[in-house]
Amino acid sequence: MANFQLRQFHFFKRETLQDLPSAFSQPEPLLASAGGDLLFVADSTGSIHIVNRTFIVKSFVATSDAAGTRITQMLHIHQARTLLTIEENVAMASSKPVIKLWPVDKLLRHPDVQPVTVKYQLPTSTPYPLTAVAATPTVNQIALGFAGGHIVLIRGNIPKSKSTKQRTLHKALEPVTNLHLVTDTSGTAVTLFATTTAQTLVFDTSSASGGKSDVGVLEERGCGIGCSQVSEDRELIVARDEAIYFYSVDGRGPCFAFDAPKVLLRRFKHYLLLATAAPSSMVASTEIDGSLLDTDSRVYSYNDATTFTILDTRNKLVAYTGVVSGGVRGVASEWGSVFVLGGHGSLDHFTEKELLEKLDILYRQNLYPLAVKMAQNGNYDAGSVAGIYRKYGDWLYGKDDFDSAMSQYILTIGYVEPSYVIRKYLDAQRLVNLAGYLQELHTMGMATSDHTTLLLNCYTKLRDEERLNRFIHTQENYQFDVDTAIYVCRQAGFYDQALYLADKFCKTEMYLKLRVEDQNDIRSALEYMRALGDADVSAYLAEFGRRCLASLPKETTELLVDVCIRGMDARVAKETENQEPASVDGLGIRAQSAVVPSAGSLSLRRIQHLFADQPAWLAAFLERIITVRWQKNPVENGIVEEEESDMKSAWNTLLELYLCGVESPLHELASSSDQQQRTPKERALELLRSPHASIDWDRAYILCASNNFAEGIALLYEQRGDVAALLELYIDVDDVHSIRELLATHGEKQPELYIKALHYFARNPQDKDNQRSLSECLETIEKHNIMSPLRVLQALGGSENSGVTLGMVRGFVTRQIDATAARIKDNERVIGSYTSEHELHHRQMHELKNSPVVFQSTKCSACMAPLDLPSVHFLCKHSYHQRCLGDVLESCPKCLVQNQVLEDQRARQEVGARKHDLFFDKLHKADDGFDVIAEWFSKNPFAFTKLVDQ
């Protein structure tokens, strides 16, 4: 009966080999091979033919010369390189089968090599045909099965016929059809599987009892001759008409349904090679050589056509099916191929198609699940398998089976570009599928930030808050871009989810943006910032401080104060630590001090812009900082360079706020109720008077001047000691009382103040105080000779606004005239004396040049001893011994000092005559320029002038 449950394919190429050696055309051939790169063919004449890959044949006679002797069974033991043959005389039913072992390598070299004949005893006196034989890879055990149901085990060094023992393992009621000796990987444990026509048995032949263990009945069903094999996993495979069964030592395992009358079973890789016959091929015989058979057992004729099937048990399909004319005489697998020997001497060669070729066949039939399975079993790499999943998904997508297609696309993650799948599911109706795919991408760690964005957009567009929460809250490794997830949740209005992620992953900036900008929850934002380190809170206050001040100015100001003060303390501590020498331990290693955390560089200069819209709270902030940090002597707290800059900025800014009329709203910052009642300008004056205030004078002056704060300007001038500028200020504001106090305090040290005061009083002489002040000014000017009378008179009457009368200055003018007359007389007297002296010197010089000089001195002017020759006489009438003068002969020693004074005076005059800049400077600064010119001419400056010819 045909099998319609399995899909049938042609995954093998069939080729009927031509021009075969004559060995294949012999009557009733047998075919055997089990590796070793050789095929063995036995014919009815008793010859065995060894065929290599190139089909070169070496033959030898394997039977005796007795008539009717032939090879009935043949087994190639690959590991031992031994060929086992069963020789029987079919003409004599009472003959004993002969078991021979042929060394294959020796046969290839010398075909006349004699075999080893295995000695054994028949289990009964009645001869039964030998229906099954098996051997271990090392040929230390051979199992024999007879048609009478006996199973005999031969143990020992069988190839050398030494120490062999024989034991009958079991006596069945039915003929033995198949035997298989299976060893484990170590080769120590040996299991014998046996089948009869009615039972499936198992024996442990590796026990110490020599195989005398209880028989294990796997199932009360058997199989025909040649219808069992051993799998790669050392399991017994039994082919029955309805199915193929797998057995382990523990019992029956899975089965493979394939309903067809089985003739032969062989194994090739993971394939099962089956020969099946049509029901017409059955022979109505129920006995073999007089032995009763089970009613389920049937014997098939080899003369009719046989169907040859290759089953892929791994992929559950028929890899090939075809008809072999004349029946199947033998099946062998060698050289990666399968050879089927037909009853008419034909040899069919089956080669497996390449995996790509087989997959192509499946693609054409849209059998993608089978293609995937085959690729996986064929050790295809994961990328290639993913390509099949992609094809399968595309096929399902083309049939509008979007859900099933997506299940296939998910299997391609990591190998197929995600954009290939995403583009197919961007339609709004397929967002659920797209979300599932994207979530798998994240689970496998293959997602990018774009994928996260798209997934969250899917959740938000679907308004699937439950899945969104599950995606966010149930992640273990969080294999997605957190920043992107927060951004998408924020954009979609899922603020709670965005806050959860920002808080969990310490995305402080994003958390604060959500609180401040999106939820306007300023109080929560401030509480969150208080829990941060100073460095972090400083950065975020700089960013969000203005929004916080607009909503909660008091709380924000308090936080800013705390952060700034802690930052200043930290900077001082760090500076102190850097200045301390590092300690040295006992090993001579310099120990490193603990690093003080940075304060985050949130200086006052970086904070003040936050209060651009809150000047009152800026004043409160600065007052608090100054009160806590700098109100006392700043040296006690320690100030580093950066803090010093902050301190100056704070004082100057607070002064500016006061001068602009800004008052702090925090009344508790004031130290007393009296301070609370003062005006901002009064506080500005107090600030300027504070000995601890570090205020820039120039800036303070500009602020006071721009706000017309005269009291502040006066205080600044006073602090700077600029009395002249202070006087100018009092004059500008017509503060006569302050002018008089200033003159009384500083007039003695700075008489020039009276000059400015004189000009001021001259403008308003009618005022009683001004008249008295004018008189005092004139007395002081006269007393200290500060101004020339001419300049005084010019100051008093040189202005159109002057109201000074002659009566107001009569006394001053009279005294100045009298003093001038007295000076004239003194000058005339001095002139007369200079004239007389000049005339005297002129006469002396004339006499020296034109009249002889008589030296009458008789004593030496140095030693006062009488003069003797040699002597030296000078024109000044001094005479000396030459020995008293020594080396000084140019000038008189007694007149030398006086002459040197004159020479120095002349040199100074010569140098001074060239200093024209000094002359003009004195001329500009002098009250009486004529005196300067007269003094300059008295020094005869032109005497040193040299005329240069042009």
Short mmCIF file of C-alpha atoms in Angstrom, two decimals, residues 53 129 136 148 224 256 261 276 287 313 342 350 428 475 724 751 839 886:
data_model
loop_
_atom_site.label_atom_id
_atom_site.label_comp_id
_atom_site.label_asym_id
_atom_site.label_seq_id
_atom_site.Cartn_x
_atom_site.Cartn_y
_atom_site.Cartn_z
CA ARG A 53 36.50 3.45 -6.33
CA PRO A 129 20.17 -22.71 8.28
CA THR A 136 32.06 -6.61 17.13
CA GLY A 148 15.63 -22.93 14.62
CA GLY A 224 11.89 -10.11 8.38
CA PHE A 256 8.20 6.47 11.92
CA PRO A 261 5.78 -4.17 2.80
CA THR A 276 9.59 -2.37 -0.51
CA GLU A 287 7.65 -22.00 6.09
CA THR A 313 13.96 10.41 9.36
CA GLY A 342 19.43 -5.07 -8.92
CA PHE A 350 22.56 7.37 -5.86
CA ALA A 428 -1.26 52.13 11.48
CA GLN A 475 13.18 45.07 31.89
CA ALA A 724 39.64 118.57 46.55
CA PRO A 751 45.92 125.61 51.40
CA GLU A 839 81.59 146.84 39.84
CA GLY A 886 102.91 119.00 46.23
#
